[in-house]
GROMACS .gro file of C-alpha atoms in nm:
model
  253
    1MET     CA    1  -0.033   0.025  -0.027
    2ASN     CA    2   0.147   0.342  -0.100
    3GLU     CA    3   0.137   0.666   0.146
    4ILE     CA    4  -0.127   0.811  -0.059
    5THR     CA    5  -0.397   0.541   0.002
    6ARG     CA    6  -0.250   0.473   0.359
    7HIS     CA    7  -0.344   0.803   0.404
    8ASN     CA    8  -0.660   0.766   0.272
    9GLU     CA    9  -0.678   0.543   0.520
   10ILE     CA   10  -0.676   0.687   0.782
   11ILE     CA   11  -0.870   0.907   0.738
   12SER     CA   12  -1.131   0.705   0.648
   13LEU     CA   13  -1.150   0.557   0.928
   14VAL     CA   14  -1.074   0.805   1.164
   15ASN     CA   15  -1.376   1.007   1.073
   16ASN     CA   16  -1.590   0.678   1.084
   17LYS     CA   17  -1.431   0.661   1.473
   18GLY     CA   18  -1.308   0.938   1.608
   19MET     CA   19  -1.032   0.836   1.739
   20LEU     CA   20  -0.679   0.651   1.658
   21LYS     CA   21  -0.364   0.556   1.834
   22VAL     CA   22  -0.041   0.508   1.726
   23SER     CA   23  -0.084   0.154   1.860
   24ASP     CA   24  -0.373   0.149   1.596
   25LEU     CA   25  -0.222   0.254   1.250
   26VAL     CA   26   0.052   0.003   1.339
   27GLU     CA   27  -0.134  -0.300   1.384
   28LEU     CA   28  -0.407  -0.221   1.121
   29PHE     CA   29  -0.172  -0.137   0.793
   30SER     CA   30   0.212  -0.337   0.947
   31ILE     CA   31   0.379  -0.005   1.027
   32SER     CA   32   0.659   0.077   1.201
   33PRO     CA   33   0.542   0.353   1.494
   34ALA     CA   34   0.834   0.598   1.355
   35THR     CA   35   0.664   0.526   1.021
   36ALA     CA   36   0.340   0.587   1.153
   37ARG     CA   37   0.442   0.910   1.358
   38ARG     CA   38   0.544   1.041   1.004
   39ASP     CA   39   0.198   0.978   0.840
   40ILE     CA   40   0.022   1.158   1.226
   41THR     CA   41   0.267   1.456   1.187
   42LYS     CA   42   0.192   1.468   0.761
   43LEU     CA   43  -0.135   1.444   0.820
   44ASP     CA   44  -0.186   1.724   1.081
   45GLN     CA   45  -0.036   1.968   0.914
   46ASP     CA   46  -0.260   1.900   0.648
   47GLY     CA   47  -0.485   1.980   0.776
   48LYS     CA   48  -0.677   1.654   0.760
   49VAL     CA   49  -0.665   1.523   1.100
   50LYS     CA   50  -0.584   1.654   1.502
   51LYS     CA   51  -0.269   1.526   1.654
   52VAL     CA   52  -0.338   1.431   2.014
   53ARG     CA   53  -0.109   1.229   2.246
   54ASN     CA   54  -0.022   0.911   2.142
   55GLY     CA   55  -0.298   0.944   1.823
   56ILE     CA   56  -0.486   1.170   1.647
   57VAL     CA   57  -0.909   1.254   1.670
   58ARG     CA   58  -1.191   1.366   1.382
   59ILE     CA   59  -1.106   1.747   1.218
   60GLU     CA   60  -1.559   1.825   1.396
   61GLU     CA   61  -1.668   2.068   1.150
   62LYS     CA   62  -1.780   2.336   1.260
   63LYS     CA   63  -2.096   2.460   1.233
   64THR     CA   64  -2.167   2.750   1.000
   65ILE     CA   65  -2.415   3.003   1.240
   66TRP     CA   66  -2.604   3.163   0.998
   67ALA     CA   67  -2.717   3.503   0.908
   68PRO     CA   68  -2.900   3.762   0.677
   69LEU     CA   69  -2.631   3.892   0.452
   70ASP     CA   70  -2.491   4.188   0.613
   71ILE     CA   71  -2.649   4.220   0.900
   72THR     CA   72  -2.444   4.454   1.040
   73ASN     CA   73  -2.430   4.665   0.751
   74THR     CA   74  -2.776   4.729   0.783
   75ASP     CA   75  -2.855   5.117   0.823
   76ASN     CA   76  -2.884   5.233   1.183
   77TYR     CA   77  -2.781   4.843   1.333
   78HIS     CA   78  -2.653   4.955   1.580
   79GLU     CA   79  -3.010   5.139   1.707
   80LYS     CA   80  -3.162   4.868   1.579
   81ALA     CA   81  -2.955   4.591   1.770
   82ARG     CA   82  -3.006   4.799   2.136
   83ILE     CA   83  -3.434   4.806   2.034
   84ALA     CA   84  -3.455   4.467   1.984
   85LEU     CA   85  -3.227   4.376   2.361
   86ARG     CA   86  -3.452   4.568   2.492
   87ALA     CA   87  -3.764   4.406   2.312
   88ALA     CA   88  -3.626   4.033   2.394
   89LYS     CA   89  -3.654   4.138   2.772
   90ILE     CA   90  -4.062   4.230   2.771
   91CYS     CA   91  -4.066   3.818   2.730
   92ASN     CA   92  -4.076   3.548   2.946
   93ASP     CA   93  -4.067   3.172   2.975
   94ASP     CA   94  -4.345   3.000   2.799
   95GLU     CA   95  -4.505   3.203   2.608
   96SER     CA   96  -4.546   3.206   2.247
   97VAL     CA   97  -4.375   3.543   2.007
   98VAL     CA   98  -4.494   3.668   1.687
   99ILE     CA   99  -4.215   3.813   1.515
  100ASN     CA  100  -4.266   3.963   1.149
  101CYS     CA  101  -3.973   4.002   0.903
  102GLY     CA  102  -3.708   4.257   0.899
  103SER     CA  103  -3.413   4.378   1.027
  104THR     CA  104  -3.475   4.438   1.405
  105ALA     CA  105  -3.687   4.178   1.369
  106PHE     CA  106  -3.378   3.933   1.275
  107LEU     CA  107  -3.215   4.062   1.566
  108LEU     CA  108  -3.507   4.048   1.782
  109GLY     CA  109  -3.555   3.641   1.732
  110ARG     CA  110  -3.159   3.607   1.730
  111GLU     CA  111  -3.162   3.736   2.158
  112LEU     CA  112  -3.452   3.480   2.238
  113CYS     CA  113  -3.314   3.206   2.053
  114GLY     CA  114  -3.225   2.944   2.235
  115LYS     CA  115  -3.443   3.077   2.572
  116ASN     CA  116  -3.790   2.883   2.672
  117LEU     CA  117  -4.037   2.963   2.445
  118SER     CA  118  -4.171   2.960   2.109
  119ILE     CA  119  -4.131   3.173   1.866
  120ILE     CA  120  -4.406   3.197   1.557
  121THR     CA  121  -4.290   3.342   1.193
  122ASN     CA  122  -4.315   3.510   0.866
  123TYR     CA  123  -3.998   3.595   0.788
  124PHE     CA  124  -3.755   3.278   0.629
  125PRO     CA  125  -3.454   3.456   0.642
  126LEU     CA  126  -3.560   3.471   1.042
  127ALA     CA  127  -3.661   3.126   1.031
  128CYS     CA  128  -3.298   2.984   0.929
  129TYR     CA  129  -3.156   3.076   1.183
  130LEU     CA  130  -3.351   2.983   1.426
  131ILE     CA  131  -3.360   2.612   1.278
  132GLU     CA  132  -2.959   2.630   1.226
  133ASN     CA  133  -2.949   2.694   1.588
  134ASP     CA  134  -3.181   2.474   1.755
  135HIS     CA  135  -3.431   2.678   1.885
  136GLU     CA  136  -3.654   2.389   2.034
  137ASN     CA  137  -3.944   2.564   1.911
  138VAL     CA  138  -3.952   2.734   1.565
  139ILE     CA  139  -4.337   2.785   1.368
  140ILE     CA  140  -4.328   2.840   1.016
  141MET     CA  141  -4.621   3.040   0.873
  142GLY     CA  142  -4.754   2.701   0.634
  143GLY     CA  143  -4.629   2.422   0.830
  144LEU     CA  144  -4.474   2.350   1.180
  145TYR     CA  145  -4.089   2.249   1.168
  146ASN     CA  146  -4.019   1.985   1.351
  147LYS     CA  147  -3.635   1.921   1.438
  148THR     CA  148  -3.597   1.532   1.439
  149GLN     CA  149  -3.742   1.422   1.094
  150ASN     CA  150  -3.651   1.764   0.953
  151ILE     CA  151  -3.957   1.868   0.800
  152ILE     CA  152  -4.207   2.051   0.775
  153LEU     CA  153  -4.619   1.982   0.908
  154ASN     CA  154  -4.884   2.146   0.786
  155PRO     CA  155  -5.158   1.914   0.957
  156ILE     CA  156  -5.463   2.182   0.955
  157LEU     CA  157  -5.651   2.220   0.591
  158ASP     CA  158  -5.698   2.605   0.697
  159MET     CA  159  -5.427   2.788   0.924
  160THR     CA  160  -5.547   3.144   0.852
  161ASN     CA  161  -5.697   3.083   1.263
  162SER     CA  162  -5.456   2.843   1.354
  163TYR     CA  163  -5.177   3.094   1.497
  164ALA     CA  164  -5.168   3.236   1.822
  165GLY     CA  165  -4.927   3.469   2.085
  166LYS     CA  166  -4.859   3.646   2.336
  167TRP     CA  167  -4.738   3.874   2.159
  168MET     CA  168  -4.696   4.046   1.847
  169PHE     CA  169  -4.353   4.212   1.723
  170THR     CA  170  -4.391   4.374   1.393
  171SER     CA  171  -4.217   4.705   1.266
  172GLY     CA  172  -4.230   4.855   0.881
  173LYS     CA  173  -4.168   5.154   0.673
  174ALA     CA  174  -4.280   5.474   0.871
  175LEU     CA  175  -4.442   5.522   1.211
  176THR     CA  176  -4.673   5.801   1.187
  177GLU     CA  177  -4.882   5.926   1.450
  178ALA     CA  178  -5.215   5.759   1.250
  179GLY     CA  179  -5.001   5.485   1.294
  180LEU     CA  180  -4.800   5.202   1.179
  181TYR     CA  181  -4.791   5.180   0.764
  182LYS     CA  182  -4.618   4.919   0.551
  183LYS     CA  183  -4.388   4.840   0.195
  184GLU     CA  184  -4.465   4.545   0.134
  185ILE     CA  185  -4.880   4.554   0.074
  186LEU     CA  186  -4.900   4.105   0.012
  187THR     CA  187  -4.679   4.080   0.332
  188ALA     CA  188  -4.900   4.306   0.538
  189VAL     CA  189  -5.275   4.154   0.425
  190SER     CA  190  -5.063   3.833   0.575
  191GLU     CA  191  -4.949   3.944   0.883
  192GLN     CA  192  -5.292   4.111   0.977
  193GLN     CA  193  -5.457   3.831   0.991
  194ILE     CA  194  -5.281   3.748   1.346
  195LEU     CA  195  -5.375   4.066   1.471
  196GLU     CA  196  -5.693   3.942   1.678
  197LYS     CA  197  -5.463   3.640   1.785
  198ILE     CA  198  -5.249   3.846   1.948
  199GLU     CA  199  -5.219   3.977   2.340
  200LYS     CA  200  -5.013   4.238   2.292
  201LEU     CA  201  -4.876   4.443   1.956
  202VAL     CA  202  -4.515   4.603   1.946
  203VAL     CA  203  -4.406   4.793   1.701
  204VAL     CA  204  -4.023   4.768   1.702
  205VAL     CA  205  -3.868   5.020   1.471
  206ASP     CA  206  -3.550   5.280   1.445
  207SER     CA  207  -3.612   5.600   1.531
  208SER     CA  208  -3.556   5.726   1.092
  209LYS     CA  209  -3.909   5.533   1.073
  210ILE     CA  210  -4.123   5.750   1.266
  211VAL     CA  211  -4.184   6.046   1.069
  212SER     CA  212  -4.471   6.330   1.071
  213LYS     CA  213  -4.640   6.187   0.774
  214VAL     CA  214  -4.605   5.901   0.517
  215ASN     CA  215  -4.611   5.944   0.080
  216ALA     CA  216  -4.733   5.582   0.025
  217GLY     CA  217  -4.727   5.245   0.145
  218MET     CA  218  -5.041   5.054   0.287
  219LEU     CA  219  -5.151   5.135   0.691
  220PHE     CA  220  -5.146   4.820   0.852
  221CYS     CA  221  -5.270   4.955   1.132
  222PRO     CA  222  -5.442   5.262   1.375
  223THR     CA  223  -5.164   5.365   1.646
  224THR     CA  224  -5.439   5.283   1.890
  225LYS     CA  225  -5.380   4.908   1.752
  226ILE     CA  226  -4.996   4.944   1.939
  227ASP     CA  227  -4.964   4.876   2.225
  228ILE     CA  228  -4.659   4.929   2.287
  229LEU     CA  229  -4.339   5.112   2.068
  230ILE     CA  230  -3.988   5.041   2.096
  231THR     CA  231  -3.797   5.308   1.965
  232GLY     CA  232  -3.427   5.493   1.924
  233LYS     CA  233  -3.399   5.809   2.173
  234GLN     CA  234  -3.365   6.000   1.851
  235ALA     CA  235  -3.742   5.963   1.708
  236ASN     CA  236  -3.920   6.281   1.636
  237LYS     CA  237  -4.081   6.419   1.976
  238GLU     CA  238  -4.384   6.553   1.851
  239VAL     CA  239  -4.466   6.239   1.593
  240ILE     CA  240  -4.392   6.009   1.989
  241ASN     CA  241  -4.625   6.300   2.235
  242ALA     CA  242  -4.925   6.216   2.029
  243ILE     CA  243  -4.834   5.778   2.037
  244LYS     CA  244  -4.791   5.864   2.416
  245ASN     CA  245  -5.173   6.098   2.408
  246GLN     CA  246  -5.276   5.769   2.204
  247GLY     CA  247  -5.232   5.559   2.482
  248VAL     CA  248  -4.930   5.357   2.395
  249GLU     CA  249  -4.683   5.239   2.619
  250VAL     CA  250  -4.307   5.441   2.407
  251ILE     CA  251  -3.994   5.274   2.532
  252LEU     CA  252  -3.697   5.447   2.429
  253VAL     CA  253  -3.328   5.343   2.417
   0.00000   0.00000   0.00000
């Protein structure tokens, strides 16, 4: 057996077994201890195995941490991160949380990942992140992800009334005294269907979205439907006061 063939077999064996000793290589390949150690050193240097005392172990593949492309380069990233951190503190164990789409929503989902609560989302990047990072209870609008079987189950024919949550976190194009506006109409209509199924609506938008008027977009909900607003301290004070006067709890971060 030539060296290349032997090295390939060593790699295959250690990947299957997890670990091989020098004495294992000597016995399996009928080589001297010195040759076994030279093989170990070369394979270690090539990054094929990891050298340890008196043997080798397989190199465990590191799981890639998934995130939307350039999430840290999004506008007002640091403010959005503060908003997400504060919003996460609202949620308690065993609650169901609806999180809609957007960069702030993704950051919030990242904060909640791994905690003892159900996360319901229609935002595929967030769903991917939660699944990749082994969040135990991820409900994707349209189906239920089963981590054990690695499939999405849809046991209910009419899914319209199948979702409910303690909290719903959403953002949008703009928030005015009149209400929250969204740019994508189809997304907005889909999210509106669950508004009546949640207990509290929390709007998470950065301060640049707090404006006195909006020129385009769909009114997702009037201000009177909002329970809590979490935004940045630089938000338009006049609009913030008008929103407060309608009974909305405002949290500035």
